[in-house]
Coordinates of C-alpha atoms and ligand atoms in Angstrom, one line a residue:
M1 CA -35.1 -8.6 -11.9
S2 CA -36.9 -10.5 -9.3
K3 CA -37.8 -12.2 -6.2
R4 CA -37.1 -13.2 -2.7
L5 CA -38.3 -16.6 -1.6
T6 CA -39.7 -16.6 1.8
R7 CA -42.3 -19.4 1.6
P8 CA -41.1 -22.5 3.4
I9 CA -40.5 -25.6 1.5
A10 CA -43.2 -27.3 3.6
I11 CA -45.9 -25.5 1.7
M12 CA -44.5 -26.6 -1.6
A13 CA -44.5 -30.2 -0.3
V14 CA -48.1 -29.9 0.8
I15 CA -49.0 -28.6 -2.6
A16 CA -47.1 -31.3 -4.4
I17 CA -48.9 -33.9 -2.3
A18 CA -52.2 -32.3 -2.8
S19 CA -51.6 -32.2 -6.6
L20 CA -51.0 -35.9 -6.6
V21 CA -54.4 -36.4 -4.9
F22 CA -56.3 -34.0 -7.2
I23 CA -54.9 -34.9 -10.6
G24 CA -55.0 -38.6 -10.0
A25 CA -52.4 -40.9 -8.6
G26 CA -49.5 -41.5 -10.9
A27 CA -50.4 -38.6 -13.2
Y28 CA -48.0 -36.2 -11.6
S29 CA -44.3 -36.6 -11.8
A30 CA -41.8 -34.2 -10.3
P31 CA -39.8 -32.4 -12.9
S32 CA -36.6 -34.2 -13.8
G33 CA -33.7 -33.9 -16.3
K34 CA -31.1 -31.1 -16.6
P35 CA -32.7 -27.7 -16.3
S36 CA -32.1 -24.7 -18.3
Y37 CA -32.6 -21.2 -16.9
L38 CA -34.8 -18.3 -18.0
N39 CA -32.9 -15.1 -19.0
G40 CA -32.9 -12.3 -16.4
T41 CA -31.2 -11.1 -13.3
Y42 CA -32.2 -12.6 -10.0
E43 CA -31.6 -11.9 -6.3
G44 CA -31.4 -14.6 -3.7
S45 CA -30.3 -14.9 -0.1
A46 CA -29.5 -17.4 2.7
P47 CA -28.3 -17.2 6.3
S48 CA -24.6 -17.9 6.8
H49 CA -22.4 -17.7 9.9
G50 CA -25.1 -15.8 11.7
G51 CA -25.2 -13.2 8.9
E52 CA -27.0 -12.8 5.6
L53 CA -25.4 -13.8 2.4
S54 CA -27.0 -12.5 -0.8
V55 CA -26.3 -13.2 -4.5
V56 CA -27.2 -11.7 -7.8
V57 CA -27.4 -14.3 -10.6
T58 CA -27.4 -13.3 -14.2
V59 CA -28.8 -15.7 -16.9
K60 CA -28.1 -15.1 -20.5
K61 CA -29.1 -17.3 -23.5
G62 CA -30.5 -19.8 -21.0
K63 CA -27.2 -20.2 -19.2
I64 CA -25.9 -19.0 -15.8
A65 CA -23.6 -16.2 -16.9
D66 CA -22.6 -14.6 -13.6
V67 CA -22.9 -15.0 -9.9
V68 CA -22.1 -12.0 -7.7
I69 CA -22.0 -12.5 -4.0
R70 CA -22.6 -9.9 -1.3
A71 CA -22.1 -10.9 2.2
T72 CA -21.5 -9.3 5.6
D73 CA -18.2 -10.1 7.3
S74 CA -19.9 -12.5 9.7
A75 CA -21.5 -14.3 6.8
G76 CA -18.0 -15.5 5.6
I77 CA -16.8 -12.8 3.3
S78 CA -13.2 -13.8 3.5
D79 CA -13.9 -17.5 2.8
A80 CA -12.3 -19.2 -0.2
A81 CA -15.8 -20.2 -1.2
I82 CA -16.7 -16.6 -2.1
V83 CA -13.9 -16.6 -4.6
K84 CA -14.2 -20.1 -6.0
L85 CA -17.8 -21.3 -5.9
P86 CA -19.3 -18.9 -8.4
A87 CA -16.9 -20.1 -11.1
A88 CA -17.7 -23.7 -10.2
I89 CA -21.5 -23.1 -10.5
I90 CA -21.1 -21.3 -13.8
K91 CA -18.9 -24.1 -15.2
A92 CA -21.3 -26.9 -14.1
Q93 CA -24.4 -24.8 -15.0
A94 CA -25.8 -26.3 -11.8
I95 CA -26.1 -25.6 -8.1
E96 CA -25.1 -29.1 -7.1
V97 CA -21.3 -28.6 -7.0
D98 CA -18.8 -29.7 -4.4
A99 CA -18.3 -27.5 -1.4
I100 CA -14.9 -25.7 -1.1
A101 CA -12.7 -27.4 1.4
G102 CA -12.4 -25.5 4.6
A103 CA -15.4 -23.3 3.8
T104 CA -18.2 -25.7 3.9
E105 CA -20.7 -23.5 5.7
T106 CA -20.2 -20.6 3.3
S107 CA -20.3 -22.9 0.3
E108 CA -23.7 -24.3 1.4
A109 CA -25.0 -20.8 2.0
I110 CA -23.9 -19.7 -1.5
K111 CA -25.6 -22.7 -3.0
A112 CA -28.8 -22.0 -1.0
A113 CA -28.8 -18.4 -2.1
V114 CA -28.3 -19.2 -5.8
A115 CA -31.1 -21.8 -5.5
D116 CA -33.2 -19.1 -3.9
A117 CA -32.4 -16.7 -6.7
L118 CA -33.1 -19.2 -9.5
A119 CA -36.2 -20.8 -7.8
G120 CA -38.5 -19.1 -10.3
A121 CA -36.2 -19.2 -13.2
T122 CA -35.3 -22.9 -13.4
L123 CA -37.0 -24.6 -16.3
Y124 CA -37.0 -28.4 -16.3
P125 CA -37.4 -30.2 -19.7
V126 CA -41.0 -30.2 -21.1
D127 CA -42.6 -32.8 -23.3
K128 CA -44.0 -30.3 -25.7
T129 CA -44.6 -26.6 -26.2
I130 CA -47.7 -24.9 -27.5
K131 CA -48.4 -21.3 -28.4
T132 CA -51.3 -19.0 -27.7
D133 CA -52.0 -15.3 -27.2
V134 CA -53.4 -15.6 -23.7
V135 CA -53.3 -18.4 -21.1
V136 CA -55.6 -18.3 -18.1
I137 CA -54.9 -20.4 -15.0
G138 CA -58.1 -21.4 -13.1
G139 CA -61.6 -22.1 -14.2
G140 CA -63.7 -20.3 -11.6
N141 CA -65.6 -17.1 -12.2
A142 CA -62.6 -14.9 -12.4
G143 CA -60.7 -17.1 -14.9
L144 CA -63.7 -17.7 -17.1
A145 CA -64.7 -14.0 -17.1
A146 CA -61.1 -13.2 -18.2
A147 CA -61.1 -15.9 -20.8
V148 CA -64.5 -14.7 -22.2
E149 CA -63.4 -11.0 -22.4
A150 CA -60.0 -11.9 -23.9
S151 CA -61.6 -14.1 -26.5
L152 CA -64.2 -11.4 -27.3
A153 CA -61.3 -9.0 -27.9
G154 CA -60.0 -11.4 -30.5
A155 CA -57.3 -13.2 -28.6
K156 CA -56.6 -16.9 -28.9
V157 CA -57.1 -18.2 -25.4
I158 CA -56.2 -21.4 -23.5
L159 CA -57.7 -21.9 -20.0
V160 CA -56.2 -24.5 -17.7
E161 CA -58.0 -26.0 -14.8
K162 CA -56.4 -28.6 -12.5
M163 CA -59.7 -30.2 -11.4
P164 CA -61.7 -32.5 -13.7
F165 CA -64.4 -29.8 -13.8
L166 CA -64.8 -26.1 -14.0
G167 CA -66.2 -24.0 -11.1
G168 CA -63.8 -23.9 -8.2
N169 CA -65.3 -22.1 -5.2
S170 CA -67.3 -20.0 -7.5
I171 CA -69.7 -22.8 -8.2
R172 CA -70.1 -23.8 -4.6
A173 CA -70.6 -20.3 -3.2
G174 CA -74.1 -19.1 -2.3
G175 CA -73.8 -17.1 -5.6
A176 CA -74.9 -13.7 -4.1
Y177 CA -73.6 -10.8 -6.2
N178 CA -73.6 -7.3 -4.7
A179 CA -74.3 -4.4 -7.0
V180 CA -76.1 -1.1 -6.9
D181 CA -79.1 -1.6 -9.1
P182 CA -81.8 1.1 -9.1
A183 CA -84.0 -0.9 -11.5
R184 CA -84.5 -3.6 -8.9
Q185 CA -83.9 -1.7 -5.7
I186 CA -86.3 1.3 -6.2
P187 CA -89.4 -0.8 -6.7
Q188 CA -88.4 -2.6 -3.4
G189 CA -88.1 0.8 -1.7
I190 CA -84.3 0.4 -1.2
E191 CA -82.2 3.5 -1.4
D192 CA -78.6 2.9 -2.5
S193 CA -75.7 4.5 -4.2
I194 CA -72.2 3.6 -5.6
E195 CA -70.8 5.8 -2.8
K196 CA -72.7 3.8 -0.1
H197 CA -71.4 0.5 -1.6
Y198 CA -67.9 2.0 -1.6
Q199 CA -68.1 3.2 2.0
Q200 CA -69.5 0.0 3.3
T201 CA -66.9 -2.1 1.5
F202 CA -64.0 0.1 2.5
E203 CA -65.1 0.7 6.1
G204 CA -66.3 -2.9 6.4
G205 CA -62.8 -4.0 5.5
D206 CA -61.4 -1.7 8.2
K207 CA -60.0 0.7 5.7
K208 CA -57.3 -1.8 4.9
A209 CA -58.1 -2.1 1.2
D210 CA -56.6 -0.1 -1.7
P211 CA -59.2 2.7 -2.3
A212 CA -58.6 2.7 -6.0
L213 CA -59.4 -1.0 -6.3
V214 CA -62.5 -0.6 -4.1
K215 CA -63.7 2.3 -6.4
T216 CA -63.1 0.2 -9.6
F217 CA -64.9 -2.7 -7.9
V218 CA -68.1 -0.9 -6.9
E219 CA -68.2 1.0 -10.1
G220 CA -67.8 -2.1 -12.2
A221 CA -70.3 -4.3 -10.2
P222 CA -73.5 -3.0 -11.8
E223 CA -72.1 -3.4 -15.4
G224 CA -71.0 -6.9 -14.5
I225 CA -74.7 -7.8 -13.9
T226 CA -75.8 -6.4 -17.3
W227 CA -72.9 -8.0 -19.0
L228 CA -73.8 -11.4 -17.6
E229 CA -77.4 -10.8 -18.6
S230 CA -76.3 -10.0 -22.1
L231 CA -74.6 -13.4 -22.2
G232 CA -77.9 -15.0 -21.3
M233 CA -77.7 -15.3 -17.5
K234 CA -80.9 -14.7 -15.5
F235 CA -81.1 -13.1 -12.1
Q236 CA -84.0 -13.0 -9.7
P237 CA -86.2 -9.9 -9.9
N238 CA -85.6 -8.9 -6.3
V239 CA -82.4 -8.1 -4.4
F240 CA -81.8 -9.3 -0.8
T241 CA -79.2 -9.1 2.0
V242 CA -76.9 -12.0 2.0
L243 CA -75.2 -12.8 5.3
G244 CA -72.6 -10.1 6.1
A245 CA -73.6 -7.9 3.2
L246 CA -74.7 -5.0 5.3
W247 CA -77.2 -3.8 2.7
P248 CA -79.9 -5.2 0.5
R249 CA -78.0 -5.2 -2.9
S250 CA -77.3 -8.9 -3.2
H251 CA -78.5 -10.5 -6.5
A252 CA -79.3 -14.2 -6.7
A253 CA -79.2 -16.1 -9.9
V254 CA -82.2 -18.0 -11.1
E255 CA -80.0 -21.2 -11.4
P256 CA -78.9 -22.6 -8.0
V257 CA -75.7 -21.5 -6.1
G258 CA -72.9 -20.5 -8.5
T259 CA -74.1 -22.7 -11.5
G260 CA -75.7 -19.8 -13.3
F261 CA -72.4 -18.0 -13.5
I262 CA -70.2 -21.0 -14.5
N263 CA -72.8 -22.3 -17.0
T264 CA -73.1 -18.9 -18.7
L265 CA -69.4 -18.1 -18.8
S266 CA -68.2 -21.6 -19.8
R267 CA -70.9 -21.7 -22.6
T268 CA -69.7 -18.3 -23.9
A269 CA -66.0 -19.3 -23.6
E270 CA -66.6 -22.4 -25.6
S271 CA -68.6 -20.7 -28.3
N272 CA -65.8 -18.1 -28.6
G273 CA -63.2 -20.8 -29.2
V274 CA -61.5 -20.8 -25.8
R275 CA -59.6 -24.0 -25.4
I276 CA -60.3 -25.5 -22.0
M277 CA -57.8 -28.0 -20.6
L278 CA -59.2 -29.8 -17.6
E279 CA -57.1 -31.9 -15.2
T280 CA -54.2 -29.7 -16.2
T281 CA -52.2 -28.1 -13.3
A282 CA -50.1 -25.0 -13.7
D283 CA -46.8 -25.7 -12.1
Q284 CA -44.7 -22.6 -13.0
I285 CA -45.1 -19.1 -14.3
L286 CA -42.3 -18.3 -16.8
R287 CA -40.7 -14.9 -16.6
E288 CA -37.9 -14.0 -19.0
D289 CA -36.0 -10.8 -19.0
G290 CA -38.6 -9.3 -16.7
R291 CA -41.6 -10.3 -18.8
V292 CA -44.1 -13.1 -18.1
T293 CA -44.1 -15.2 -21.3
G294 CA -46.1 -18.3 -20.4
I295 CA -46.5 -21.2 -18.0
V296 CA -45.6 -24.8 -17.5
V297 CA -48.5 -27.2 -16.9
V298 CA -48.8 -30.9 -16.0
D299 CA -51.6 -32.6 -17.9
A300 CA -53.8 -35.6 -16.8
S301 CA -51.3 -38.1 -18.3
G302 CA -48.4 -36.5 -16.4
K303 CA -46.9 -34.7 -19.4
R304 CA -45.2 -31.4 -18.8
I305 CA -46.3 -28.8 -21.4
R306 CA -44.9 -25.4 -21.9
I307 CA -47.6 -22.9 -23.0
N308 CA -46.1 -19.7 -24.5
A309 CA -48.6 -16.8 -24.3
K310 CA -47.7 -13.9 -26.5
R311 CA -50.0 -11.4 -24.8
G312 CA -49.8 -12.7 -21.3
V313 CA -50.9 -14.9 -18.4
V314 CA -54.0 -14.4 -16.2
L315 CA -53.7 -15.9 -12.8
A316 CA -57.1 -16.8 -11.4
T317 CA -56.4 -19.7 -9.1
G318 CA -58.5 -18.7 -6.2
G319 CA -57.6 -18.6 -2.5
F320 CA -56.0 -20.9 0.1
A321 CA -58.7 -21.6 2.7
A322 CA -58.3 -25.4 2.1
N323 CA -54.5 -25.3 2.8
K324 CA -54.3 -25.7 6.5
E325 CA -50.6 -25.1 6.8
M326 CA -50.6 -22.0 4.7
R327 CA -53.6 -20.4 6.3
Q328 CA -52.1 -21.0 9.8
E329 CA -48.8 -19.7 8.7
Y330 CA -50.4 -16.3 7.9
D331 CA -52.9 -16.4 10.8
P332 CA -51.9 -18.6 13.7
L333 CA -55.4 -18.5 15.2
I334 CA -56.8 -20.4 12.2
T335 CA -56.0 -23.8 13.6
P336 CA -56.0 -27.0 11.4
N337 CA -59.0 -28.4 13.3
L338 CA -61.3 -25.8 11.7
G339 CA -63.2 -26.9 8.6
T340 CA -63.6 -24.9 5.4
T341 CA -66.5 -24.1 3.1
N342 CA -64.0 -24.3 0.2
H343 CA -63.5 -26.8 -2.5
P344 CA -60.4 -29.1 -1.9
G345 CA -58.4 -27.4 -4.6
A346 CA -58.2 -24.1 -2.9
L347 CA -54.6 -24.6 -1.9
G348 CA -53.0 -21.3 -2.9
E349 CA -50.4 -22.5 -5.2
G350 CA -51.1 -19.6 -7.6
I351 CA -50.0 -17.3 -4.9
V352 CA -46.8 -19.3 -4.3
M353 CA -46.0 -19.4 -8.1
A354 CA -46.6 -15.7 -8.4
K355 CA -44.4 -14.9 -5.5
K356 CA -41.6 -17.0 -6.9
I357 CA -41.4 -14.7 -9.9
G358 CA -41.5 -11.5 -7.9
A359 CA -45.1 -10.7 -7.3
A360 CA -45.9 -8.7 -4.2
L361 CA -48.5 -10.2 -1.8
V362 CA -50.9 -8.0 0.2
G363 CA -53.2 -8.7 3.2
M364 CA -52.2 -12.4 3.5
E365 CA -53.1 -12.4 7.2
Y366 CA -56.7 -11.5 6.5
I367 CA -58.6 -14.8 6.5
Q368 CA -62.3 -14.8 6.8
M369 CA -64.3 -17.2 8.8
L370 CA -68.1 -17.7 8.8
P371 CA -70.4 -18.7 11.6
L372 CA -72.4 -20.9 9.4
G373 CA -70.4 -24.1 8.9
N374 CA -71.9 -27.5 8.9
P375 CA -70.5 -29.2 12.1
E376 CA -69.7 -32.4 10.1
T377 CA -68.1 -30.9 7.0
G378 CA -67.5 -27.2 7.5
A379 CA -69.5 -26.7 4.3
L380 CA -72.1 -23.9 4.0
N381 CA -75.0 -26.0 2.8
G382 CA -77.6 -27.6 4.9
W383 CA -78.9 -24.5 6.7
V384 CA -82.3 -23.0 6.9
G385 CA -83.1 -19.3 6.3
F386 CA -82.3 -17.0 3.5
N387 CA -82.6 -13.3 4.3
V388 CA -80.5 -11.9 7.1
E389 CA -83.6 -9.9 8.1
D390 CA -85.6 -13.1 9.0
F391 CA -83.3 -15.3 11.1
I392 CA -81.5 -15.3 14.4
Y393 CA -78.7 -17.3 16.1
I394 CA -79.0 -18.9 19.5
N395 CA -76.4 -20.7 21.6
K396 CA -76.8 -23.9 23.5
G397 CA -78.4 -21.9 26.3
G398 CA -81.2 -20.8 23.9
K399 CA -79.9 -17.2 23.9
R400 CA -79.0 -14.8 21.2
F401 CA -75.4 -13.4 21.4
V402 CA -74.8 -11.1 18.5
S403 CA -76.6 -9.0 15.8
E404 CA -77.2 -11.4 12.9
A405 CA -76.7 -8.4 10.5
E406 CA -73.2 -7.8 11.7
R407 CA -69.9 -8.2 9.8
R408 CA -68.9 -11.8 9.4
D409 CA -65.8 -11.5 11.5
V410 CA -67.8 -9.9 14.4
M411 CA -70.4 -12.7 14.2
T412 CA -67.7 -15.4 14.1
Q413 CA -65.7 -14.0 17.0
A414 CA -68.9 -13.9 19.0
L415 CA -69.7 -17.5 18.1
I416 CA -66.2 -18.6 19.1
K417 CA -67.0 -17.4 22.6
Q418 CA -70.1 -19.5 23.0
K419 CA -70.2 -22.9 24.6
D420 CA -68.6 -25.5 22.4
Q421 CA -68.3 -22.8 19.7
F422 CA -71.7 -23.9 18.6
M423 CA -75.0 -22.3 17.6
F424 CA -78.3 -22.9 15.9
I425 CA -79.6 -20.6 13.1
V426 CA -83.3 -20.3 13.7
C427 CA -86.1 -19.1 11.3
D428 CA -89.8 -19.8 10.7
A429 CA -92.3 -20.0 7.8
H430 CA -91.5 -16.4 6.8
S431 CA -88.2 -17.8 5.5
M432 CA -89.3 -21.2 4.5
P433 CA -93.1 -20.9 3.7
T434 CA -93.6 -24.5 2.3
P435 CA -91.7 -27.8 2.7
Q436 CA -90.6 -27.2 -0.9
T437 CA -89.0 -23.8 -0.3
K438 CA -85.3 -23.9 -1.1
N439 CA -82.3 -22.3 0.6
S440 CA -79.5 -20.7 -1.4
F441 CA -78.0 -24.1 -1.9
N442 CA -81.0 -25.5 -3.7
E443 CA -82.0 -27.7 -0.8
T444 CA -85.7 -27.8 0.2
A445 CA -86.8 -27.5 3.8
E446 CA -88.1 -31.0 3.7
E447 CA -84.8 -32.4 2.5
L448 CA -82.8 -30.6 5.2
V449 CA -85.0 -32.0 7.9
K450 CA -84.8 -35.5 6.3
K451 CA -81.0 -35.3 6.2
G452 CA -80.9 -34.2 9.8
T453 CA -79.1 -30.9 9.1
A454 CA -82.2 -29.0 10.2
F455 CA -85.0 -29.6 12.7
S456 CA -88.5 -28.4 12.4
A457 CA -91.4 -28.2 14.8
D458 CA -94.8 -26.5 15.1
S459 CA -93.9 -24.6 18.2
I460 CA -90.8 -23.0 19.8
E461 CA -91.2 -25.3 22.8
E462 CA -91.3 -28.4 20.6
L463 CA -88.3 -27.2 18.6
A464 CA -86.4 -26.6 21.9
A465 CA -87.0 -30.2 22.9
K466 CA -85.7 -31.5 19.6
I467 CA -82.5 -29.5 19.7
G468 CA -81.9 -29.8 23.4
V469 CA -82.1 -26.2 24.6
D470 CA -84.0 -24.9 27.6
P471 CA -87.5 -24.1 26.3
A472 CA -88.2 -21.2 28.7
A473 CA -84.9 -19.5 27.7
F474 CA -85.6 -20.1 24.0
R475 CA -89.2 -18.7 24.3
A476 CA -87.9 -15.6 26.2
T477 CA -85.4 -15.1 23.4
I478 CA -88.0 -15.3 20.7
D479 CA -90.4 -13.0 22.6
D480 CA -87.7 -10.4 23.1
Y481 CA -86.7 -10.6 19.4
N482 CA -90.3 -10.1 18.3
R483 CA -90.8 -7.1 20.6
G484 CA -87.7 -5.6 18.9
I485 CA -89.4 -6.0 15.5
D486 CA -92.4 -4.1 16.8
S487 CA -90.4 -1.3 18.4
G488 CA -87.7 -1.2 15.7
V489 CA -85.1 -1.4 18.5
D490 CA -83.3 -4.8 18.7
S491 CA -81.7 -6.0 22.0
F492 CA -78.5 -6.8 20.0
G493 CA -78.6 -3.7 17.8
K494 CA -79.6 -5.6 14.7
K495 CA -80.2 -3.0 12.1
L496 CA -81.8 -5.1 9.3
L497 CA -85.1 -6.3 10.8
G498 CA -87.7 -8.2 8.8
S499 CA -90.5 -10.5 10.0
K500 CA -91.2 -11.7 13.5
I501 CA -90.4 -15.3 14.2
D502 CA -94.0 -16.4 15.0
K503 CA -95.2 -18.5 12.2
A504 CA -95.0 -22.3 12.3
P505 CA -93.2 -24.4 11.2
F506 CA -90.1 -23.2 13.1
Y507 CA -86.7 -24.4 12.0
A508 CA -83.2 -24.7 13.6
S509 CA -79.9 -25.8 12.1
P510 CA -76.7 -26.5 14.0
R511 CA -73.7 -24.4 12.9
V512 CA -70.0 -23.9 13.8
P513 CA -67.2 -21.5 12.7
T514 CA -65.6 -22.4 9.4
V515 CA -62.8 -20.9 7.2
H516 CA -64.3 -19.2 4.2
H517 CA -62.3 -16.7 2.2
T518 CA -58.7 -15.5 2.0
M519 CA -58.8 -11.8 1.5
G520 CA -55.0 -11.5 0.8
G521 CA -53.1 -12.4 -2.3
V522 CA -51.2 -11.0 -5.3
R523 CA -51.1 -7.2 -5.4
I524 CA -52.8 -5.8 -8.5
D525 CA -53.6 -2.4 -9.9
T526 CA -56.9 -1.2 -11.3
L527 CA -56.1 -2.8 -14.7
A528 CA -55.6 -6.1 -12.9
R529 CA -51.9 -6.1 -13.7
A530 CA -49.7 -7.9 -11.1
I531 CA -47.4 -5.7 -9.1
D532 CA -43.9 -6.6 -7.8
E533 CA -42.3 -5.8 -4.5
A534 CA -40.9 -2.5 -5.8
G535 CA -44.4 -1.4 -6.8
D536 CA -43.8 -1.9 -10.5
V537 CA -46.0 -3.7 -13.0
I538 CA -44.9 -7.2 -13.9
P539 CA -45.2 -7.1 -17.6
G540 CA -47.4 -10.0 -19.0
L541 CA -48.9 -11.1 -15.6
Y542 CA -52.5 -10.3 -14.7
A543 CA -54.5 -11.6 -11.7
A544 CA -58.1 -11.6 -10.7
G545 CA -60.5 -13.1 -8.1
E546 CA -59.6 -14.6 -4.8
V547 CA -55.9 -15.1 -5.7
T548 CA -55.6 -11.3 -5.4
G549 CA -55.4 -9.0 -2.4
G550 CA -56.3 -5.4 -1.6
I551 CA -59.9 -5.3 -2.6
H552 CA -61.6 -6.4 0.6
G553 CA -59.2 -5.2 3.2
G554 CA -59.4 -7.0 6.6
N555 CA -63.0 -8.3 6.2
R556 CA -65.0 -9.1 3.0
L557 CA -68.6 -8.2 2.8
G558 CA -70.9 -11.1 2.0
G559 CA -71.9 -10.9 -1.7
N560 CA -68.8 -8.9 -2.7
A561 CA -66.6 -11.8 -3.7
I562 CA -68.7 -13.0 -6.6
A563 CA -68.9 -9.4 -7.9
D564 CA -65.1 -9.0 -7.4
T565 CA -64.4 -12.1 -9.6
I566 CA -66.6 -10.8 -12.4
V567 CA -65.4 -7.2 -12.3
F568 CA -61.7 -8.0 -12.1
G569 CA -61.9 -11.1 -14.2
R570 CA -63.3 -9.0 -17.0
I571 CA -60.7 -6.3 -16.5
A572 CA -57.9 -8.8 -16.6
G573 CA -59.2 -10.3 -19.8
K574 CA -59.5 -7.0 -21.5
S575 CA -56.0 -5.9 -20.2
V576 CA -54.2 -9.0 -21.3
A577 CA -55.9 -9.0 -24.7
A578 CA -55.0 -5.4 -25.3
K579 CA -51.3 -6.3 -25.1
K580 CA -50.1 -7.2 -28.6
Ligands
LIG601 P1 -62.3 -17.3 -8.1 O1 -63.6 -17.2 -7.3 O2 -61.3 -16.3 -7.8 O3 -62.6 -17.4 -9.6 P2 -62.3 -20.2 -7.8 O4 -62.0 -20.9 -6.5 O5 -63.8 -20.1 -8.1 O6 -61.7 -18.7 -7.7 O7 -61.6 -20.8 -9.0 C1 -60.2 -21.0 -9.0 C2 -59.9 -22.2 -9.9 O8 -58.5 -22.3 -10.1 C3 -60.4 -23.5 -9.2 O9 -61.2 -24.2 -10.1 C4 -59.1 -24.3 -9.0 O10 -59.2 -25.7 -9.1 C5 -58.2 -23.7 -10.1 N1 -56.7 -23.8 -9.8 C6 -56.1 -23.6 -8.6 N2 -54.8 -23.8 -8.7 C7 -54.6 -24.2 -10.0 C8 -53.4 -24.6 -10.8 N3 -52.2 -24.6 -10.2 N4 -53.6 -24.9 -12.1 C9 -54.8 -24.9 -12.7 N5 -55.9 -24.6 -12.0 C10 -55.8 -24.2 -10.7

């Protein structure tokens, strides 16, 4: 039983076009040939005569066995089409049948409703079929963590990734991982608890998250670190506060950005025998008689391959921050002119595929922006500073306008109100002690200045001249901030205060708002099982990472996404492997 299609065709078109771009021109061909249908009972609907016409289509042994129409009077209940069209569709085993004379509008509505019902159940011919226990869609942290856990549990695993490389957004992210960690925090004098991480995550997400998922998340985060360490990954000895994290519990890997995670997980996946298929795009999730049994993919040469997965499918396709139409559909304020920090493959087609086979979506309207985009590209790299405690933001007038330790949405909304929606992030030698000091993106201070994404100077006044802000206003801002460090009371209420900004060289880097993370997605339970619109588990479908919703509520804390991908990726991998 299944689905109601509400996503406009436009999105599918965008995704199809994007797929062409990403898997190489000519590689992708739209499905063709006479389709068969996947067994099950499906609902669909379409508008007709100003009313709503709905159908229930039953497929048995791969054939359309029954079409039952329910319609309001205004939808054309008395039309001849209601009587004749179902038989015509069953006879032709196709939706493309002639309209019934004199009842064209109702005929078209019936065909549209049947197409809607069968949208997730129509299987076009494939070039070959392969079998496995588990198939994972997406090779970011969540997909790789799931593949590793499933393979460790003895399952035969295939992972498909549409890009020519693994990593998705996970490898581009700053790589901060939030977890309560007394072994690191106590020597640094930081008090923390699972309860505090829970409260900050839940309240920081405006209490919109599913409390059970938040609990699973904060409890699983510390073990995620020790698990990764057991696989050979190295973390820095000290924790810090990544932007928007609200507390010093962010772990940074020794390897730059997200590479430590992806290298560790892909190495382990390969040594456990996971088959990784790159440039292979999942096109459809197959659900038969209620259960998800596999997927259809298109490989680099354009071949359509059916992958039957005995134990189930893990959806780990990431979010949709790079899909301008889709993000604006869910949040009209996220206009297409805004850049994104995301990789170009973050198009959300996993969400569309899951919805087609009946998955419920949650929190789709919650889309996170960051105040730290590169004005040229929207990307996050190219900026100075590291610890929230040690940098400030100034607008073009040389003035601060928000606490830099605030939630990401609060900081971005404040930035949007500044002139030209533009700011500089400013720090000093406390953040970048030598020209060789690196930011979280493995870029040295020297390189940043050379590239022109940052400016440096030996005094605030000189820096003001270089970035074109009023030196007196900038100086007054710095003096006020430094007085707040002494008194412990910041003019903008910043709670996490570190060093004064008083040690040359001083740095500034121009920044704009950018779209960063999509908090909404497929609804899951604490075992990472996908949930349908009636609140029931969809047997055989698991989801983890940014493709899911309900964990971060209305606002995701910095450093919680990476931890989420590892915690729920692992859970999905264990859950799917447990199903024999
Ligand atoms: P997460 O952080 O949740 O793991 P990422 O963005 O890091 O998410 O990874 C998601 C991965 O899924 C990306 O590498 C992306 O290219 C891949 N992906 C997205 N859609 C598909 C698809 N239809 N088929 C195969 N891979 C996909």
